[in-house]
Coordinates of N, CA, C and O in Angstrom, one line a residue:
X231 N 26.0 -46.5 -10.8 CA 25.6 -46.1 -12.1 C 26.6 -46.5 -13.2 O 27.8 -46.2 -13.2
X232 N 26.0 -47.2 -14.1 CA 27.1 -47.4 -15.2 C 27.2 -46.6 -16.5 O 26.2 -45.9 -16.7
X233 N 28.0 -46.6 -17.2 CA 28.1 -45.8 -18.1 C 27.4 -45.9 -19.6 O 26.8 -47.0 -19.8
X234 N 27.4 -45.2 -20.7 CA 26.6 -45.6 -21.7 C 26.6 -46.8 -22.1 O 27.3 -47.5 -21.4
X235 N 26.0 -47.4 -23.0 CA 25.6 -48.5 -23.7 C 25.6 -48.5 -24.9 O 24.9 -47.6 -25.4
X236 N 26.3 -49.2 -25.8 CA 25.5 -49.3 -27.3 C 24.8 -50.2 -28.0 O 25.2 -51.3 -28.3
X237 N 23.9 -49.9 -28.2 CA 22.5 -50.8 -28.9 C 22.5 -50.4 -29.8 O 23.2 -49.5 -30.2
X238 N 21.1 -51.2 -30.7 CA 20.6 -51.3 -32.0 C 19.5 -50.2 -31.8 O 18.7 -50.0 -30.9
X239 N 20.0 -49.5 -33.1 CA 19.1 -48.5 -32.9 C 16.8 -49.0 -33.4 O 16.5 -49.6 -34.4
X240 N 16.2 -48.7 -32.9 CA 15.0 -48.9 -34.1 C 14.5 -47.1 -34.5 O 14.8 -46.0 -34.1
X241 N 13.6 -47.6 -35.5 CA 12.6 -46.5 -35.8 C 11.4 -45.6 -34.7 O 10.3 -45.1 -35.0
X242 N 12.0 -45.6 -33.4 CA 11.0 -45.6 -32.2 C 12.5 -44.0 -31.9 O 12.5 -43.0 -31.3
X243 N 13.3 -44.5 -32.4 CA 14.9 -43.5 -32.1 C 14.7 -42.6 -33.1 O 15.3 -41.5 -32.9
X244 N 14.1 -42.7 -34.1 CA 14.1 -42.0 -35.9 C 14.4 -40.0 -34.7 O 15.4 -39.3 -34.9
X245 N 13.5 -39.8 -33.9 CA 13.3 -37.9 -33.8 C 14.9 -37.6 -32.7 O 15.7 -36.6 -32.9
X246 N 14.9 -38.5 -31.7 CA 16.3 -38.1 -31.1 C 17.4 -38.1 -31.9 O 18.2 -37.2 -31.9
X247 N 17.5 -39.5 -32.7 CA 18.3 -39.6 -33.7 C 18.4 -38.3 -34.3 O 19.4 -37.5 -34.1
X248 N 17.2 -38.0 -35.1 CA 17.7 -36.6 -36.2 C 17.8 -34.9 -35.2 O 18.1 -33.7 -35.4
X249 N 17.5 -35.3 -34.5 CA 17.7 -34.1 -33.4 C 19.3 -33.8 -32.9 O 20.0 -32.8 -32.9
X250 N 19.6 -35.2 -32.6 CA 21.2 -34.9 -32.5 C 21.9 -34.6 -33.6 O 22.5 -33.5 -33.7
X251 N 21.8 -35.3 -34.6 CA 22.6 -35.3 -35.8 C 22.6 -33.8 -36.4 O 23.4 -33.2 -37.0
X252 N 21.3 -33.4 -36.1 CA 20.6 -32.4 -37.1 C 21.7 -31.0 -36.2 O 22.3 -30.1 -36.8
X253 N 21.6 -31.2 -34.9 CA 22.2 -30.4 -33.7 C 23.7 -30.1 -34.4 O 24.0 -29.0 -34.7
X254 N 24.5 -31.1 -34.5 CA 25.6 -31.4 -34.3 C 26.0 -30.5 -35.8 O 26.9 -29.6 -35.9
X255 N 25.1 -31.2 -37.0 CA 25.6 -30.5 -38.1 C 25.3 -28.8 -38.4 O 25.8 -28.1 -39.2
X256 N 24.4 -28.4 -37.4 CA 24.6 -26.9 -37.0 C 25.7 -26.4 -36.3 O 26.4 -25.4 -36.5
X257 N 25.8 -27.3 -35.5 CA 27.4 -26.6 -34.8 C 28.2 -26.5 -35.7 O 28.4 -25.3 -35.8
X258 N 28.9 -27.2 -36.6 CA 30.1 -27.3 -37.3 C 29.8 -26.4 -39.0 O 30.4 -26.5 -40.0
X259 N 28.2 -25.4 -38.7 CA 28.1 -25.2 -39.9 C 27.8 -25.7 -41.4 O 28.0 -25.2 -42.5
X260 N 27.2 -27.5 -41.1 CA 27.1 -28.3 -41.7 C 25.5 -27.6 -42.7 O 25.0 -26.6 -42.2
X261 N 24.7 -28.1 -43.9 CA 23.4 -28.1 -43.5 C 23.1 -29.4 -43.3 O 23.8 -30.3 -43.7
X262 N 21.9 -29.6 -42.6 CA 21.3 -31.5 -43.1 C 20.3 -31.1 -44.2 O 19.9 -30.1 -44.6
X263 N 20.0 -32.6 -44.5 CA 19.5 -32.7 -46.2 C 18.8 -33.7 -45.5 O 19.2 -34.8 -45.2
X264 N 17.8 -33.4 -45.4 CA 16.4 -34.5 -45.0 C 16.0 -35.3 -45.7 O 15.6 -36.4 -45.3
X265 N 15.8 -34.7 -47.3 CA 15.1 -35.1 -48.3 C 16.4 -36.1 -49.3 O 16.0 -36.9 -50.1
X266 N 17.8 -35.7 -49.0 CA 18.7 -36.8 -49.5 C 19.6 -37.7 -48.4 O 19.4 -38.8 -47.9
X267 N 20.7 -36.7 -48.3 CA 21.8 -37.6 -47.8 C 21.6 -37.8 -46.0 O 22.3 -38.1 -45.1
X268 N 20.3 -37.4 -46.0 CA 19.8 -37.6 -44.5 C 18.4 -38.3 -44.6 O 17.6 -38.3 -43.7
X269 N 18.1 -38.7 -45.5 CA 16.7 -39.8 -45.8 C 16.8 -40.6 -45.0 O 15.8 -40.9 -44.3
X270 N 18.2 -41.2 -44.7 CA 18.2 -42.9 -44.1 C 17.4 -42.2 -42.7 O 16.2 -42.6 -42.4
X271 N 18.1 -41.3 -42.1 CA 16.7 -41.2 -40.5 C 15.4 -41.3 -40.7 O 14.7 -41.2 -39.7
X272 N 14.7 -41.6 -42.1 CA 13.6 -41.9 -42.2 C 13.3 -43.1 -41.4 O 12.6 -43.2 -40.4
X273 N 13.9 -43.9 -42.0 CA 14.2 -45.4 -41.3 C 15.1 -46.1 -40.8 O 15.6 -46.9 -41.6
X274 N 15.6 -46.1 -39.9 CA 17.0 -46.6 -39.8 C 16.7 -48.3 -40.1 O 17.3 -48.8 -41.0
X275 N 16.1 -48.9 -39.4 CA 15.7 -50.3 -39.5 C 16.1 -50.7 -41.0 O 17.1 -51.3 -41.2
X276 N 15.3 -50.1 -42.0 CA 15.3 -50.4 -42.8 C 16.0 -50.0 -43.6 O 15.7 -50.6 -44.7
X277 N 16.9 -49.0 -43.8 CA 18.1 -48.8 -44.6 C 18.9 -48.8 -44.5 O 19.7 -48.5 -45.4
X278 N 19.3 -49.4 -43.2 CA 20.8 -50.0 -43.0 C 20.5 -51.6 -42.8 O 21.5 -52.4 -42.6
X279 N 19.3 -52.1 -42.8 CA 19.2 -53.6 -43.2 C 20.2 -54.2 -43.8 O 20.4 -53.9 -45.0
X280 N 20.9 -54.9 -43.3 CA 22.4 -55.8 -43.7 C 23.6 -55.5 -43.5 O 24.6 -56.2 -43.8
X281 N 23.4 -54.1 -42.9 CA 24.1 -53.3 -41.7 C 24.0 -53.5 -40.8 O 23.8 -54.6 -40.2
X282 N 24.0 -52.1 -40.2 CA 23.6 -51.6 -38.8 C 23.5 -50.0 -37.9 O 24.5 -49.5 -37.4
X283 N 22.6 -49.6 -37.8 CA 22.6 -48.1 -37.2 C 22.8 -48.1 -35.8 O 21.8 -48.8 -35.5
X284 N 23.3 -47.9 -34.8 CA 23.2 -48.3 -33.3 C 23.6 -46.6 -32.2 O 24.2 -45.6 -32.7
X285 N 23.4 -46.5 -31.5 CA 23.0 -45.7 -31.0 C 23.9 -45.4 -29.2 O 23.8 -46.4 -28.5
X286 N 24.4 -44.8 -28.9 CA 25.1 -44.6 -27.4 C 24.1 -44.0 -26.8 O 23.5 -43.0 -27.2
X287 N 24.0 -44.7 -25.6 CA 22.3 -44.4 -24.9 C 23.0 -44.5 -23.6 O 23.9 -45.3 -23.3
X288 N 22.2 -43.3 -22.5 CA 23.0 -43.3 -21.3 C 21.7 -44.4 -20.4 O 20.9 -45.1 -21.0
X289 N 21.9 -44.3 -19.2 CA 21.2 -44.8 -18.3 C 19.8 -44.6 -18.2 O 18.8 -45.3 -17.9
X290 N 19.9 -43.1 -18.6 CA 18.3 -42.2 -18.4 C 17.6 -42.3 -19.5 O 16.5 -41.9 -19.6
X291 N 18.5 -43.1 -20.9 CA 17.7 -42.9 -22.2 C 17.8 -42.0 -22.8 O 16.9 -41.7 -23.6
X292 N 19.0 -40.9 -22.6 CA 19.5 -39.8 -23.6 C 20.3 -40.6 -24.5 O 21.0 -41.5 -24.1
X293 N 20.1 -40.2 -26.0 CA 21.1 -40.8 -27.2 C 22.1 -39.7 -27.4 O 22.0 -38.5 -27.6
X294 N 23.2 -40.6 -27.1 CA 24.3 -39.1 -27.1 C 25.3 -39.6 -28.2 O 26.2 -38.9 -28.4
X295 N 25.1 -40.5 -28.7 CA 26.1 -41.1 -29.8 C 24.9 -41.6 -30.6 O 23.7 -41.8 -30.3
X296 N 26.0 -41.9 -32.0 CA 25.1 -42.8 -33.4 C 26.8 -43.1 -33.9 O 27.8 -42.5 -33.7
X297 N 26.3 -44.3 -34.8 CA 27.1 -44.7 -35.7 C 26.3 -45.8 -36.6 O 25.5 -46.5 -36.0
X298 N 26.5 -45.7 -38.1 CA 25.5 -46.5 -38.8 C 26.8 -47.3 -40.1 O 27.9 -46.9 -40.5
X299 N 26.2 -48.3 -40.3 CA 26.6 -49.0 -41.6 C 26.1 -49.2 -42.3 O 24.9 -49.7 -42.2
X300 N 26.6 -48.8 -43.2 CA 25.6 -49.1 -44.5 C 26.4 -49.9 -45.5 O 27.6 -49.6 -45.8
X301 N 25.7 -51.1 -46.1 CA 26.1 -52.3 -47.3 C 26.6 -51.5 -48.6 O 25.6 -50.9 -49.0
X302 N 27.4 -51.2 -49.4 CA 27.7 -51.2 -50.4 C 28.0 -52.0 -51.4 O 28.2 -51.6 -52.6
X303 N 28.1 -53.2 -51.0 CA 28.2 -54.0 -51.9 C 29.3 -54.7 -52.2 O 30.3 -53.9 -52.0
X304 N 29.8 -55.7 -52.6 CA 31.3 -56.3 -53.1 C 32.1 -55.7 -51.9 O 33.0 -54.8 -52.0
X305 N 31.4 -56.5 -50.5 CA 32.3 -56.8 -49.5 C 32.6 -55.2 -48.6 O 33.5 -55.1 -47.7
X306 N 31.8 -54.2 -49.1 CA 32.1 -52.6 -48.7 C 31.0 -52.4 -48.2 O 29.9 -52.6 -48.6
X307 N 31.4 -51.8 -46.8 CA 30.0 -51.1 -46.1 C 30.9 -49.4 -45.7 O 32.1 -49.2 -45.6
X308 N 29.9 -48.5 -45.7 CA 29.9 -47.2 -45.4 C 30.1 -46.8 -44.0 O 29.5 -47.6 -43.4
X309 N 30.7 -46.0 -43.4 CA 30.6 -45.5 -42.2 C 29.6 -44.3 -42.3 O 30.0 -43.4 -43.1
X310 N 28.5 -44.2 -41.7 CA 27.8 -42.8 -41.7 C 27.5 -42.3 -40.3 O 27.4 -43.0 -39.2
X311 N 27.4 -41.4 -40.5 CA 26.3 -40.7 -38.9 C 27.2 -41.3 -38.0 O 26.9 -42.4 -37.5
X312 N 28.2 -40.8 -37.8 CA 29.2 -41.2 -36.5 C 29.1 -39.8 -36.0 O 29.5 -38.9 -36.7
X313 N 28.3 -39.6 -34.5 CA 28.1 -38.3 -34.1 C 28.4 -38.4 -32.4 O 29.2 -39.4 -32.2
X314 N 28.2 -38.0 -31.7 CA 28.5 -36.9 -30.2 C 27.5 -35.9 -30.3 O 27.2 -35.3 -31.4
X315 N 27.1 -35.7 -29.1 CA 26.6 -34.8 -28.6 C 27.8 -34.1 -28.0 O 28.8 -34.8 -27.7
X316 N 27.9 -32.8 -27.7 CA 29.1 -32.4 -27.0 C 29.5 -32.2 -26.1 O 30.5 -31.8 -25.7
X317 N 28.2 -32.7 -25.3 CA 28.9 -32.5 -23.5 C 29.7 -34.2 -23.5 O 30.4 -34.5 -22.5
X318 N 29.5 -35.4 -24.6 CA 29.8 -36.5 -24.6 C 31.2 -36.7 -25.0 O 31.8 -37.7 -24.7
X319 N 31.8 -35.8 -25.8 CA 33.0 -35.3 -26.5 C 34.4 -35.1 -25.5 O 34.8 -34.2 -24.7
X320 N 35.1 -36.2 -26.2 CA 36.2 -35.6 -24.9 C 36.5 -37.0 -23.9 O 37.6 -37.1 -23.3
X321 N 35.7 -38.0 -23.8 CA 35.4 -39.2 -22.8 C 35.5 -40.5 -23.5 O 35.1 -41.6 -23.0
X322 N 36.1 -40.5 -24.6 CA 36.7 -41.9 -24.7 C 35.2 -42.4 -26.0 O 35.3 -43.5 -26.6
X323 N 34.2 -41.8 -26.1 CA 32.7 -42.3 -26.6 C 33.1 -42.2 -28.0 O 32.3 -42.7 -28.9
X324 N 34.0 -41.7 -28.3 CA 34.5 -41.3 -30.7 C 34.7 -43.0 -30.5 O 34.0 -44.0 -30.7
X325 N 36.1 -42.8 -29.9 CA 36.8 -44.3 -30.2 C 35.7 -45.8 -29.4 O 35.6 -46.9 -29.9
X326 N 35.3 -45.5 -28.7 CA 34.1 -46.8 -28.5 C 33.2 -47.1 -29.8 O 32.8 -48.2 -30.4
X327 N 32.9 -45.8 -30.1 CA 31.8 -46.4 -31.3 C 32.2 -46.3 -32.8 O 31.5 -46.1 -33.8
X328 N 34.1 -46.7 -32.7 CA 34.8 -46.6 -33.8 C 35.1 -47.8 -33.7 O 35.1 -48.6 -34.7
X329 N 35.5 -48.2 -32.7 CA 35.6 -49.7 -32.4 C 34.9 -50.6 -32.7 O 35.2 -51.6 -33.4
X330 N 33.5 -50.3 -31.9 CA 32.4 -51.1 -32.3 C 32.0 -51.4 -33.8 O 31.8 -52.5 -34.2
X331 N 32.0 -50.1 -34.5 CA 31.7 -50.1 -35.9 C 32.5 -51.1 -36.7 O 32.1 -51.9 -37.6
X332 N 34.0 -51.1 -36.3 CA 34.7 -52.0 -37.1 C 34.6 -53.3 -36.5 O 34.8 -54.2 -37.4
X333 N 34.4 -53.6 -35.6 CA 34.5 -54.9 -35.0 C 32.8 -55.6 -35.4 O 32.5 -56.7 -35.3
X334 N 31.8 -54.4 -35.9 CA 30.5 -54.9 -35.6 C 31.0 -55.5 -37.5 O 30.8 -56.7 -37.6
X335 N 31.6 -54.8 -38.7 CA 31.8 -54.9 -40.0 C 32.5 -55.9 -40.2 O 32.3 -56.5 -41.2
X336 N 33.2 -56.3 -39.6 CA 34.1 -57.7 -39.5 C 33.1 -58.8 -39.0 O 32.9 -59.9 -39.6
X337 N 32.6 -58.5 -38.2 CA 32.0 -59.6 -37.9 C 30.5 -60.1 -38.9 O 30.1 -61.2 -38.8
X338 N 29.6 -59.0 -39.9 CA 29.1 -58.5 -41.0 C 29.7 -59.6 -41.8 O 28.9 -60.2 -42.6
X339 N 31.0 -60.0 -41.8 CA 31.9 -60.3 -43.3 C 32.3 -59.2 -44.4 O 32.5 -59.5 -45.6
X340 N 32.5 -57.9 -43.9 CA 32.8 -56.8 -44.8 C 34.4 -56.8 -45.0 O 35.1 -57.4 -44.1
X341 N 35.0 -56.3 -45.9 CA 36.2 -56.3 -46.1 C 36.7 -55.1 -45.9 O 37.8 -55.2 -45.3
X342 N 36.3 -53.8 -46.1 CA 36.3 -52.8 -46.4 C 35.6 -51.7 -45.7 O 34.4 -51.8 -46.0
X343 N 35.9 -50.4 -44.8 CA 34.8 -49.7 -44.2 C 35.2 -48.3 -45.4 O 36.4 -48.0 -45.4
X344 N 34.4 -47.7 -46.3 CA 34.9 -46.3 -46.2 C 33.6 -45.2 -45.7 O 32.5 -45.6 -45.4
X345 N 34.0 -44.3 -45.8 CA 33.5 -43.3 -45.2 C 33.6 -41.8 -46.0 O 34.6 -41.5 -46.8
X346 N 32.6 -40.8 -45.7 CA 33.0 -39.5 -46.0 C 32.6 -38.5 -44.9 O 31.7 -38.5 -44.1
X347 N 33.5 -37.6 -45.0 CA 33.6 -36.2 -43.9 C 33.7 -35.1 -44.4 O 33.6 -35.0 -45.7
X348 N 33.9 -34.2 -43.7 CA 33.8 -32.9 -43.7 C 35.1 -32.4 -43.0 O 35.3 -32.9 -41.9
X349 N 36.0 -31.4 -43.4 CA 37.3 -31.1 -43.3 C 36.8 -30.2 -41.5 O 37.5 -30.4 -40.5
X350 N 36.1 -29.6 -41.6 CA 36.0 -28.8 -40.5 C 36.0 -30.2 -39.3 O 36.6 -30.0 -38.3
X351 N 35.4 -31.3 -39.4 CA 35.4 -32.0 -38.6 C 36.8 -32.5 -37.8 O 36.8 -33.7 -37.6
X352 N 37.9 -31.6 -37.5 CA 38.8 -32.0 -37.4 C 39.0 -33.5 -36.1 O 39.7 -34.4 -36.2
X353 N 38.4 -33.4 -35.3 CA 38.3 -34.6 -34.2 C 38.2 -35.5 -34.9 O 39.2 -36.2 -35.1
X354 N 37.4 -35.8 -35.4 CA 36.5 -36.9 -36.1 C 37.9 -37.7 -37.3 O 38.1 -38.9 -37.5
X355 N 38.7 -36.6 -38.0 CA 39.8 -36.7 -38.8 C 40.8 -37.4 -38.0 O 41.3 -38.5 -38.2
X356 N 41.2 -36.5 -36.8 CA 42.0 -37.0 -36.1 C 42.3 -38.5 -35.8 O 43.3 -39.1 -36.0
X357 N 41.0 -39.1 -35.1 CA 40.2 -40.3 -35.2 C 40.1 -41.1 -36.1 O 39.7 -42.2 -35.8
X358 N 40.2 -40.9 -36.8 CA 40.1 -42.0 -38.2 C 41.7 -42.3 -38.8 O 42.2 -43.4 -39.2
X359 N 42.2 -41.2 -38.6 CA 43.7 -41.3 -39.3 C 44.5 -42.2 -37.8 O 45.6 -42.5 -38.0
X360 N 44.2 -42.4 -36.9 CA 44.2 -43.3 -35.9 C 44.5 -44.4 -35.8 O 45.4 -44.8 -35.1
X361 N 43.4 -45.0 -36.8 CA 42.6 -46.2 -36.8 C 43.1 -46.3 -38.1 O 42.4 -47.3 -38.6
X362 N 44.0 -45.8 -39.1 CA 44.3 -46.1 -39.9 C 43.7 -46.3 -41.2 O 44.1 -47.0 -42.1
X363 N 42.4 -44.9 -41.2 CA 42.0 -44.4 -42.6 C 42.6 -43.8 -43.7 O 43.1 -42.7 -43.4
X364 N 42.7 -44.1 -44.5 CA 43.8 -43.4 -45.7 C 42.4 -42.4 -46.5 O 41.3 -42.3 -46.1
X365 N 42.9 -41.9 -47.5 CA 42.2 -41.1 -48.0 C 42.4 -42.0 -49.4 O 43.4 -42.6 -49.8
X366 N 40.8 -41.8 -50.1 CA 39.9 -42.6 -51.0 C 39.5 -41.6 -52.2 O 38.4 -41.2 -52.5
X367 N 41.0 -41.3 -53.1 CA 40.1 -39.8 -54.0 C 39.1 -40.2 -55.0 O 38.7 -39.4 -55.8
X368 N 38.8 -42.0 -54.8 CA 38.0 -42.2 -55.9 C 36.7 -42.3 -55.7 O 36.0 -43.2 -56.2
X369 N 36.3 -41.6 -55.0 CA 34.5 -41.7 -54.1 C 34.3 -40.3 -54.4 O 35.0 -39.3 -54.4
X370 N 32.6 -40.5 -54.5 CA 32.0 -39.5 -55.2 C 31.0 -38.9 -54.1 O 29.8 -39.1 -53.6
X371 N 32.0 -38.1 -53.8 CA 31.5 -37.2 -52.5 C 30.2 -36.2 -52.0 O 30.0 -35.0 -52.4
X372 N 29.6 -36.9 -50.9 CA 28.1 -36.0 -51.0 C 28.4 -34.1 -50.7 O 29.4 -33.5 -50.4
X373 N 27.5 -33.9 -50.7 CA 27.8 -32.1 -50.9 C 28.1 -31.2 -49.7 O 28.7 -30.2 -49.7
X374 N 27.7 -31.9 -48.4 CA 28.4 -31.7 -47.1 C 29.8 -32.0 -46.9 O 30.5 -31.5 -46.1
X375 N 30.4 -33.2 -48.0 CA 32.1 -33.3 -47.4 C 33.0 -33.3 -48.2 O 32.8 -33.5 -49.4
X376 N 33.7 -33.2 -47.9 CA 35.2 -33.0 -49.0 C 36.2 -33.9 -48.6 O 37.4 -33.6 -48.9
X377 N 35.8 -35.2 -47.7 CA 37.3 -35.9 -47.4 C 36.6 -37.2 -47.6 O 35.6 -37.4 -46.9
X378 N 37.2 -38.4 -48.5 CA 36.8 -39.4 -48.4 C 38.0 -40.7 -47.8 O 39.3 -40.7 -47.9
X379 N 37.3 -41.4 -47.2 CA 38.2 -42.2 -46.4 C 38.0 -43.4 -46.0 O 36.9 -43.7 -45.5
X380 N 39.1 -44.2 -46.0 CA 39.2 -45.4 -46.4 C 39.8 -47.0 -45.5 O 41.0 -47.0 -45.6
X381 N 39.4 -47.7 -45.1 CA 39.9 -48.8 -44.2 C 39.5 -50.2 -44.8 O 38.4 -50.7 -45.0
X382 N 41.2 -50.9 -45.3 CA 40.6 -52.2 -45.0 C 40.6 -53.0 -43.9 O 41.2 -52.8 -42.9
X383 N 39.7 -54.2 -44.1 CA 39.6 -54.8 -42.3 C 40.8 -56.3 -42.9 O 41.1 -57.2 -42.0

């Protein structure tokens, strides 16, 4: 038996997708925002077009990971929805689909990854300051996080 996989996520993923995400941001006391800063699970296909949303999928077809990119423009793409399920947490699966994300952005032609969090997420913090995120105080931060964060490639 081998271990997860990461693929391209499609719109056939849209309900596991927001089920985990939606899961995860209850654990940590998050809310989700369906109608804004969680729209993109409307469509992933299609709103990370020129990106990429991709998904950690076990053998059996459980999605136990997400990571998405999103285009910002003048060489900047976003880190969003970088998630775990929590029995997945702990196994090496943050930094695979941190890796991927940057290696999938470089290869994009992106110059630049940033991203925003939430202070309680401390793993996720741990992880990024890693990998050599700095903190970005000029980003206009959605209403879930309070840390903005920054990588050039």
């Amino acid at each position: 038996m081998s271990g997860p996989v990461i693929r391209s996520a499609t719109n056939a993923d849209r309900e596991k997708v927001r089920a985990l995400i939606f899961a995860v941001l209850d654990e940590y006391g998050l809310d989700p925002a369906p109608k804004t800063t969680d729209k993109d699970l409307d469509d992933l296909e299609g709103f990370y077009a020129g990106g990429a949303f991709d998904v950690l999928e076990t053998s059996e077809g459980d999605i136990i990971g997400t990571v998405g990119l999103l285009p910002l423009g003048d060489g900047v793409v976003e880190l969003r929805k970088m998630y775990l399920k929590p029995a997945a947490r702990g196994r090496g699966h943050g930094k695979r689909l941190l890796n991927h994300a940057i290696k999938r952005a470089k290869e994009l032609g992106f110059r630049r990854i940033e991203l925003q969090t939430a202070r309680v997420l401390e793993e996720a913090l741990g992880l990024y300051a890693k990998y050599g995120f700095a903190h970005s105080p000029e980003a206009a931060l959605e209403r879930r996080c309070d840390q903005a964060l920054a990588l050039d490639l």
